[in-house]
């Protein structure tokens, strides 16, 4: 059975391009995660690893959709291999049923990890430059219009903390942190 795995990094990103590819490849079962690839513990990936059986083939659009670092990639492929499941990465034309495919998997995994590190490095450098130029001041402070009024009611015992958080739409940690600043 051909089993596809699709991943995008955020809920806002679209999986359609990868889904169309999977359909064109004759994938019969599809698992879709909308989560960062830096963590191999993703809900649909866990389901896929539990579902696959001997003789199945797992297909991904590219290695970067499956894993972000070489260690995770090799561990995931090893888990598939233990179940006698083949792995194919369409973009890199990798097929783990061959010795060359296994070798290329290791090489491309290392390259994908290096690319991710370069992206993070460029991001840090860009933020540092923007900060030095005064263009980057970080996240804008959250405006909470009724904060002082609600915090005073809470402190006076006219409202529970839970009710105050609900009215302000704040999590407990944010509520207590902001409440400390109200005099």
Short mmCIF file of C-alpha atoms in Angstrom, two decimals:
data_model
loop_
_atom_site.label_atom_id
_atom_site.label_comp_id
_atom_site.label_asym_id
_atom_site.label_seq_id
_atom_site.Cartn_x
_atom_site.Cartn_y
_atom_site.Cartn_z
CA UNK A 1 0.00 0.00 0.00
CA UNK A 2 1.24 3.50 -0.84
CA UNK A 3 1.03 5.78 2.19
CA UNK A 4 1.67 9.49 1.89
CA UNK A 5 2.88 11.94 4.49
CA UNK A 6 2.33 15.68 4.07
CA UNK A 7 3.57 18.40 6.44
CA UNK A 8 3.47 22.16 6.57
CA UNK A 9 4.90 24.21 9.43
CA UNK A 10 1.86 26.26 10.47
CA UNK A 11 -1.93 26.03 10.48
CA UNK A 12 -2.10 28.91 7.98
CA UNK A 13 0.00 27.13 5.34
CA UNK A 14 -1.68 25.20 2.54
CA UNK A 15 -1.09 21.47 1.97
CA UNK A 16 -2.83 21.36 -1.43
CA UNK A 17 0.37 21.23 -3.55
CA UNK A 18 1.65 18.20 -1.62
CA UNK A 19 -1.78 16.55 -1.61
CA UNK A 20 -2.07 16.87 -5.41
CA UNK A 21 1.36 15.25 -5.77
CA UNK A 22 0.32 12.36 -3.50
CA UNK A 23 -2.86 11.84 -5.52
CA UNK A 24 -0.87 11.76 -8.78
CA UNK A 25 1.44 9.11 -7.27
CA UNK A 26 -1.50 6.86 -6.41
CA UNK A 27 -1.24 7.24 -2.64
CA UNK A 28 -4.03 5.29 -0.94
CA UNK A 29 -3.69 6.56 2.64
CA UNK A 30 -2.63 10.11 3.53
CA UNK A 31 -1.43 11.61 6.80
CA UNK A 32 -1.23 15.41 7.14
CA UNK A 33 0.51 17.35 9.93
CA UNK A 34 0.43 21.10 10.38
CA UNK A 35 3.35 21.38 12.76
CA UNK A 36 7.01 22.31 12.82
CA UNK A 37 9.39 19.69 11.51
CA UNK A 38 11.94 20.38 14.21
CA UNK A 39 10.13 17.91 16.45
CA UNK A 40 9.64 14.34 15.22
CA UNK A 41 6.78 13.82 17.70
CA UNK A 42 3.88 14.89 15.46
CA UNK A 43 0.35 13.40 15.78
CA UNK A 44 -0.19 12.24 12.20
CA UNK A 45 3.39 10.99 11.89
CA UNK A 46 2.84 8.86 15.01
CA UNK A 47 -0.35 7.45 13.46
CA UNK A 48 1.49 6.70 10.22
CA UNK A 49 4.30 4.87 12.04
CA UNK A 50 1.74 2.80 13.93
CA UNK A 51 -0.33 2.05 10.81
CA UNK A 52 2.37 0.93 8.34
CA UNK A 53 2.91 -2.78 7.69
CA UNK A 54 5.44 -4.93 5.89
CA UNK A 55 5.34 -4.26 2.15
CA UNK A 56 3.95 -0.70 2.47
CA UNK A 57 5.72 2.28 0.93
CA UNK A 58 5.81 5.67 2.65
CA UNK A 59 6.05 8.56 0.20
CA UNK A 60 6.95 12.16 1.03
CA UNK A 61 7.27 15.19 -1.24
CA UNK A 62 10.74 15.98 0.14
CA UNK A 63 12.96 15.03 3.05
CA UNK A 64 12.38 18.42 4.70
CA UNK A 65 8.66 17.56 4.97
CA UNK A 66 9.52 14.36 6.87
CA UNK A 67 12.36 15.45 9.17
CA UNK A 68 14.44 18.57 9.83
CA UNK A 69 17.65 16.95 10.98
CA UNK A 70 19.70 13.95 9.96
CA UNK A 71 19.32 12.13 13.26
CA UNK A 72 15.49 12.29 13.17
CA UNK A 73 15.44 11.34 9.49
CA UNK A 74 17.65 8.30 9.97
CA UNK A 75 15.73 7.21 13.09
CA UNK A 76 12.38 7.50 11.30
CA UNK A 77 13.63 5.59 8.27
CA UNK A 78 15.15 2.95 10.58
CA UNK A 79 11.74 2.48 12.24
CA UNK A 80 10.20 1.99 8.80
CA UNK A 81 12.97 -0.41 7.78
CA UNK A 82 12.42 -2.50 10.92
CA UNK A 83 8.82 -2.97 9.78
CA UNK A 84 10.06 -3.75 6.24
CA UNK A 85 8.46 -0.57 4.90
CA UNK A 86 10.03 1.26 1.97
CA UNK A 87 10.62 5.03 2.01
CA UNK A 88 10.52 7.29 -1.04
CA UNK A 89 11.27 11.00 -1.14
CA UNK A 90 9.93 12.29 -4.45
CA UNK A 91 11.90 15.55 -4.74
CA UNK A 92 15.28 13.99 -4.02
CA UNK A 93 14.44 10.75 -5.91
CA UNK A 94 15.44 8.61 -2.94
CA UNK A 95 14.29 5.02 -2.65
CA UNK A 96 15.54 3.09 0.41
CA UNK A 97 15.19 -0.26 -1.28
CA UNK A 98 18.61 0.27 -2.87
CA UNK A 99 22.05 0.76 -1.25
CA UNK A 100 22.51 3.96 -3.28
CA UNK A 101 19.13 5.21 -2.05
CA UNK A 102 20.16 4.61 1.56
CA UNK A 103 23.44 6.45 1.00
CA UNK A 104 21.71 9.37 -0.72
CA UNK A 105 19.18 9.54 2.10
CA UNK A 106 22.00 10.16 4.57
CA UNK A 107 23.60 12.81 2.35
CA UNK A 108 20.35 14.67 1.64
CA UNK A 109 19.37 14.49 5.30
CA UNK A 110 22.63 16.19 6.24
CA UNK A 111 22.10 18.83 3.55
CA UNK A 112 18.52 19.50 4.76
CA UNK A 113 19.81 19.93 8.31
CA UNK A 114 22.56 22.29 7.13
CA UNK A 115 20.01 24.33 5.18
CA UNK A 116 17.81 24.64 8.28
CA UNK A 117 20.81 25.82 10.34
CA UNK A 118 21.65 28.42 7.68
CA UNK A 119 18.08 29.71 7.74
CA UNK A 120 18.18 30.09 11.53
CA UNK A 121 21.59 31.77 11.37
CA UNK A 122 20.40 34.27 8.73
CA UNK A 123 17.31 34.96 10.81
CA UNK A 124 19.40 35.71 13.92
CA UNK A 125 21.75 37.93 11.90
CA UNK A 126 18.84 39.83 10.37
CA UNK A 127 17.24 40.43 13.76
CA UNK A 128 20.58 41.63 15.20
CA UNK A 129 21.03 44.11 12.32
CA UNK A 130 17.43 45.34 12.62
CA UNK A 131 17.87 45.80 16.39
CA UNK A 132 21.11 47.74 15.86
CA UNK A 133 19.27 50.04 13.42
CA UNK A 134 16.37 50.44 15.83
CA UNK A 135 13.94 48.81 13.40
CA UNK A 136 13.25 45.70 15.45
CA UNK A 137 11.81 46.21 18.88
CA UNK A 138 10.37 42.76 19.36
CA UNK A 139 6.77 41.81 19.78
CA UNK A 140 4.34 44.67 20.35
CA UNK A 141 2.92 44.79 23.88
CA UNK A 142 -0.55 43.34 24.22
CA UNK A 143 -3.17 46.03 24.76
CA UNK A 144 -5.78 45.10 27.36
CA UNK A 145 -8.27 48.02 27.58
CA UNK A 146 -10.05 47.13 30.85
CA UNK A 147 -7.00 45.69 32.63
CA UNK A 148 -6.75 48.22 35.48
CA UNK A 149 -10.49 48.19 36.20
CA UNK A 150 -10.74 44.38 36.22
CA UNK A 151 -7.56 43.90 38.28
CA UNK A 152 -8.87 46.34 40.90
CA UNK A 153 -12.18 44.45 41.07
CA UNK A 154 -10.27 41.19 41.48
CA UNK A 155 -8.01 42.63 44.21
CA UNK A 156 -11.03 44.06 46.04
CA UNK A 157 -12.59 40.59 46.08
CA UNK A 158 -15.47 41.54 43.78
CA UNK A 159 -14.38 39.03 41.14
CA UNK A 160 -12.50 35.73 41.04
CA UNK A 161 -9.21 35.45 39.17
CA UNK A 162 -10.83 32.99 36.77
CA UNK A 163 -13.61 35.47 35.96
CA UNK A 164 -11.07 38.29 35.54
CA UNK A 165 -9.01 36.18 33.12
CA UNK A 166 -12.13 35.24 31.17
CA UNK A 167 -13.29 38.86 30.87
CA UNK A 168 -9.86 40.00 29.71
CA UNK A 169 -9.22 36.99 27.49
CA UNK A 170 -5.88 36.26 29.16
CA UNK A 171 -4.12 33.10 30.20
CA UNK A 172 -3.23 32.75 33.90
CA UNK A 173 0.47 33.51 33.37
CA UNK A 174 -0.29 36.63 31.30
CA UNK A 175 -2.97 37.80 33.73
CA UNK A 176 -0.77 37.53 36.82
CA UNK A 177 2.23 39.09 35.04
CA UNK A 178 0.15 42.07 33.89
CA UNK A 179 -1.64 42.34 37.25
CA UNK A 180 1.73 42.90 38.96
CA UNK A 181 2.18 46.07 36.91
CA UNK A 182 -1.18 47.58 37.93
CA UNK A 183 -0.86 49.88 40.94
#
